[in-house]
Amino acid sequence: NAGVTQTPKFQVLKTGQSMTLQCAQDMNHNSMYWYRQDPGMGLRLIYYSASEGTTDKGEVPNGYNVSRLNKREFSLRLESAAPSQTSVYFCASSGGQSKYTEAFFGQGTRLTVV
Amino acid sequence: KQEVTQIPAALSVPEGENLVLNCSFTDSAIYNLQWFRQDPGKGLTSLLLIQSSQREQTSGRLNASLDKSSGRSTLYIAASQPGDSATYLCAVRTNAGKSTFGDGTTLTVKP
């Protein structure tokens, strides 16, 4: 059972380039999330999707877009990367029949924007 | 706005000691609280989940408690081992969509 799978694991971008981070979960979870983790800032929510077909902004959405492609997949797009977006990005999922279930995380994508 | 604080930021103990990690939060209207472990360069691994109606949860050498009214949770680790060395994070869910994380406590267990 793979859980939450993120691709790629590492990426280096030049300022202004675009890219999409992919996330898929095989636990039949309703909710999916994108976080970024920065030293001294902790984990901050970028966007989340409470269910298939819905997305909402989190704490730091500027510069990002998301797509909930289907129940399994939730992608994060950087349209024009900036050095401030250098971070470790985590995808997570939670919920089956209940919104009270625990969250599971992917292994992360380490993104460097030069 | 929910704020989550974890104290201490770092902790070093000799192997075999029992220890307590602390997590406090400002808004007691929570759905649940979850403790995670994060190893360097890795993702977050779920350790324990406590629902708002529960007082504690146990898994092996780990015991997590929740006092919602005072906005506190503790993670108790018994008989610590070098393999327990990691960063421990707590996360509080205050609605179906969002969780707020603490900055974590980095634990080092010395052989």
Short mmCIF file of C-alpha atoms in Angstrom, two decimals:
data_model
loop_
_atom_site.label_atom_id
_atom_site.label_comp_id
_atom_site.label_asym_id
_atom_site.label_seq_id
_atom_site.Cartn_x
_atom_site.Cartn_y
_atom_site.Cartn_z
CA ASN A 1 0.00 0.00 0.00
CA ALA A 2 1.76 3.15 -1.24
CA GLY A 3 -0.16 5.76 0.82
CA VAL A 4 0.63 9.26 -0.46
CA THR A 5 3.04 9.50 -3.38
CA GLN A 6 4.66 12.74 -4.53
CA THR A 7 6.67 13.41 -7.66
CA PRO A 8 9.29 14.63 -8.22
CA LYS A 9 11.39 14.24 -5.08
CA PHE A 10 13.86 16.96 -6.08
CA GLN A 11 13.68 19.84 -8.54
CA VAL A 12 15.75 22.87 -9.43
CA LEU A 13 14.04 25.67 -11.34
CA LYS A 14 15.17 28.96 -12.73
CA THR A 15 13.26 32.08 -11.75
CA GLY A 16 10.23 32.45 -13.97
CA GLN A 17 9.97 28.79 -14.97
CA SER A 18 6.80 26.84 -14.29
CA MET A 19 6.26 23.35 -12.96
CA THR A 20 3.62 21.07 -11.51
CA LEU A 21 4.05 18.95 -8.42
CA GLN A 22 2.06 15.75 -8.53
CA CYS A 23 0.39 13.97 -5.62
CA ALA A 24 -1.65 10.78 -5.54
CA GLN A 25 -3.17 8.80 -2.68
CA ASP A 26 -4.57 5.29 -2.71
CA MET A 27 -6.46 5.36 0.62
CA ASN A 28 -9.79 6.57 -0.79
CA HIS A 29 -9.46 9.78 1.21
CA ASN A 30 -11.78 12.69 0.57
CA SER A 31 -9.46 15.51 1.65
CA MET A 32 -6.06 16.42 0.25
CA TYR A 33 -3.63 19.17 1.19
CA TRP A 34 -0.50 20.95 0.04
CA TYR A 35 1.92 22.35 2.64
CA ARG A 36 5.29 24.00 2.48
CA GLN A 37 7.91 23.63 5.19
CA ASP A 38 10.54 26.28 5.77
CA PRO A 39 13.12 26.59 8.55
CA GLY A 40 11.75 28.71 11.36
CA MET A 41 8.31 28.90 9.74
CA GLY A 42 7.03 25.41 10.33
CA LEU A 43 4.46 23.77 8.09
CA ARG A 44 2.08 26.16 6.35
CA LEU A 45 -0.99 25.21 4.37
CA ILE A 46 -0.98 26.39 0.74
CA TYR A 47 -4.23 24.91 -0.59
CA TYR A 48 -6.56 22.13 0.32
CA SER A 49 -9.37 20.15 -1.22
CA ALA A 50 -12.05 18.95 1.17
CA SER A 51 -13.57 16.71 -1.48
CA GLU A 52 -13.35 15.94 -5.17
CA GLY A 53 -14.31 19.01 -7.17
CA THR A 54 -13.57 21.58 -4.46
CA THR A 55 -10.45 23.55 -3.58
CA ASP A 56 -9.80 26.30 -1.05
CA LYS A 57 -6.97 28.63 -0.18
CA GLY A 58 -4.87 28.02 2.85
CA GLU A 59 -2.50 30.32 4.68
CA VAL A 60 -0.02 31.03 1.85
CA PRO A 61 -1.73 30.56 -1.56
CA ASN A 62 -0.12 33.40 -3.52
CA GLY A 63 1.93 32.21 -6.48
CA TYR A 64 0.32 28.75 -6.58
CA ASN A 65 -2.60 27.04 -8.26
CA VAL A 66 -4.07 23.62 -7.62
CA SER A 67 -6.16 21.07 -9.43
CA ARG A 68 -8.10 18.22 -7.86
CA LEU A 69 -7.97 15.99 -10.91
CA ASN A 70 -10.03 13.19 -9.34
CA LYS A 71 -10.42 11.67 -5.91
CA ARG A 72 -6.88 10.26 -5.99
CA GLU A 73 -4.87 13.12 -7.42
CA PHE A 74 -4.17 16.69 -6.31
CA SER A 75 -1.56 18.74 -8.16
CA LEU A 76 0.19 21.99 -7.25
CA ARG A 77 1.36 24.35 -9.98
CA LEU A 78 3.90 27.14 -9.82
CA GLU A 79 3.22 29.36 -12.84
CA SER A 80 6.29 31.61 -12.51
CA ALA A 81 8.70 30.35 -9.89
CA ALA A 82 10.40 32.81 -7.54
CA PRO A 83 13.33 32.27 -5.14
CA SER A 84 10.89 32.76 -2.24
CA GLN A 85 9.23 29.52 -3.30
CA THR A 86 12.35 27.54 -2.49
CA SER A 87 11.03 25.10 0.08
CA VAL A 88 10.08 21.54 0.86
CA TYR A 89 6.55 20.78 -0.30
CA PHE A 90 4.40 18.11 1.28
CA CYS A 91 1.16 16.62 0.11
CA ALA A 92 -1.19 15.04 2.64
CA SER A 93 -4.54 13.32 2.67
CA SER A 94 -7.14 12.50 5.28
CA GLY A 95 -10.66 11.24 5.74
CA GLY A 96 -12.52 8.29 4.47
CA GLN A 97 -16.04 8.32 5.75
CA SER A 98 -15.17 10.71 8.58
CA LYS A 99 -13.51 14.09 8.63
CA TYR A 100 -12.01 13.19 11.99
CA THR A 101 -9.50 10.71 10.64
CA GLU A 102 -5.75 11.09 10.77
CA ALA A 103 -3.68 12.73 8.08
CA PHE A 104 -0.99 10.94 6.08
CA PHE A 105 1.91 12.67 4.38
CA GLY A 106 4.01 12.06 1.33
CA GLN A 107 7.80 12.09 1.41
CA GLY A 108 8.09 15.63 0.13
CA THR A 109 9.47 17.52 -2.87
CA ARG A 110 12.57 19.60 -2.32
CA LEU A 111 12.34 22.57 -4.66
CA THR A 112 15.11 25.08 -5.25
CA VAL A 113 14.48 28.19 -7.34
CA VAL A 114 17.64 29.94 -8.51
CA LYS B 1 -6.50 32.39 14.69
CA GLN B 2 -5.24 29.11 16.09
CA GLU B 3 -1.66 29.17 17.35
CA VAL B 4 0.27 26.07 18.31
CA THR B 5 3.40 26.16 20.44
CA GLN B 6 5.81 23.37 21.23
CA ILE B 7 8.25 23.66 24.09
CA PRO B 8 11.12 22.93 24.28
CA ALA B 9 12.39 23.46 20.75
CA ALA B 10 15.14 20.92 21.38
CA LEU B 11 15.74 18.23 23.95
CA SER B 12 18.69 15.92 24.57
CA VAL B 13 18.40 12.94 26.92
CA PRO B 14 20.41 9.80 27.67
CA GLU B 15 19.10 6.49 26.46
CA GLY B 16 16.56 4.87 28.75
CA GLU B 17 15.03 8.05 30.12
CA ASN B 18 11.33 8.72 30.11
CA LEU B 19 10.45 12.10 28.63
CA VAL B 20 7.55 14.43 27.92
CA LEU B 21 7.04 16.70 24.94
CA ASN B 22 4.58 19.56 25.21
CA CYS B 23 2.11 21.11 22.79
CA SER B 24 -0.19 24.02 23.58
CA PHE B 25 -2.89 25.63 21.46
CA THR B 26 -4.93 28.80 21.81
CA ASP B 27 -8.36 27.80 20.45
CA SER B 28 -9.97 24.89 22.30
CA ALA B 29 -12.62 24.34 19.60
CA ILE B 30 -10.75 21.48 17.94
CA TYR B 31 -11.73 18.33 16.09
CA ASN B 32 -8.60 16.41 16.93
CA LEU B 33 -4.88 16.64 17.69
CA GLN B 34 -2.28 14.53 15.94
CA TRP B 35 1.34 13.84 16.84
CA PHE B 36 3.85 13.23 14.07
CA ARG B 37 7.47 12.24 13.83
CA GLN B 38 9.77 13.64 11.16
CA ASP B 39 13.22 12.27 10.43
CA PRO B 40 15.73 14.55 8.66
CA GLY B 41 14.93 14.90 4.96
CA LYS B 42 11.80 12.78 5.28
CA GLY B 43 8.07 13.24 5.41
CA LEU B 44 5.84 13.19 8.48
CA THR B 45 4.87 9.90 10.05
CA SER B 46 1.70 9.79 12.08
CA LEU B 47 2.20 8.57 15.66
CA LEU B 48 -1.05 9.16 17.49
CA LEU B 49 -4.39 10.83 16.86
CA ILE B 50 -6.58 12.04 19.73
CA GLN B 51 -10.15 13.05 19.03
CA SER B 52 -11.52 16.08 20.88
CA SER B 53 -13.70 13.80 23.03
CA GLN B 54 -10.77 11.65 24.15
CA ARG B 55 -8.31 12.17 26.97
CA GLU B 56 -5.43 9.98 25.82
CA GLN B 57 -4.15 7.50 23.28
CA THR B 58 -1.41 4.91 23.59
CA SER B 59 0.77 3.11 21.08
CA GLY B 60 3.62 1.01 22.38
CA ARG B 61 6.01 3.22 24.35
CA LEU B 62 4.10 6.35 23.36
CA ASN B 63 1.24 7.94 25.27
CA ALA B 64 -0.45 11.15 24.22
CA SER B 65 -2.83 13.10 26.43
CA LEU B 66 -5.21 15.91 25.63
CA ASP B 67 -6.67 18.56 27.93
CA LYS B 68 -8.84 20.55 25.58
CA SER B 69 -10.06 23.03 28.16
CA SER B 70 -6.55 24.15 29.02
CA GLY B 71 -5.32 23.89 25.43
CA ARG B 72 -2.58 21.36 26.14
CA SER B 73 -1.34 18.02 24.92
CA THR B 74 1.65 15.98 25.98
CA LEU B 75 3.51 13.16 24.29
CA TYR B 76 5.13 10.79 26.76
CA ILE B 77 7.92 8.55 25.50
CA ALA B 78 8.93 5.73 27.82
CA ALA B 79 12.39 4.17 27.94
CA SER B 80 13.78 6.33 25.14
CA GLN B 81 16.08 4.81 22.51
CA PRO B 82 18.54 6.37 20.03
CA GLY B 83 16.11 5.43 17.26
CA ASP B 84 13.59 7.84 18.79
CA SER B 85 15.81 10.75 17.76
CA ALA B 86 13.73 12.89 15.41
CA THR B 87 11.60 16.01 15.32
CA TYR B 88 8.15 15.62 16.87
CA LEU B 89 5.33 17.81 15.63
CA CYS B 90 1.82 18.29 16.90
CA ALA B 91 -1.04 19.43 14.67
CA VAL B 92 -4.44 20.72 15.73
CA ARG B 93 -7.43 20.46 13.42
CA THR B 94 -10.01 23.17 14.03
CA ASN B 95 -12.26 22.47 11.07
CA ALA B 96 -12.57 19.81 8.41
CA GLY B 97 -10.16 21.54 6.07
CA LYS B 98 -7.33 22.94 8.09
CA SER B 99 -4.73 21.89 10.62
CA THR B 100 -2.27 24.16 12.39
CA PHE B 101 1.16 22.78 13.15
CA GLY B 102 3.62 23.58 15.90
CA ASP B 103 7.26 24.18 15.00
CA GLY B 104 8.27 20.88 16.58
CA THR B 105 10.61 19.59 19.26
CA THR B 106 13.88 18.08 18.06
CA LEU B 107 14.74 15.13 20.26
CA THR B 108 18.20 13.61 20.55
CA VAL B 109 18.60 10.39 22.52
CA LYS B 110 22.24 9.70 23.31
CA PRO B 111 23.46 6.10 23.59
#
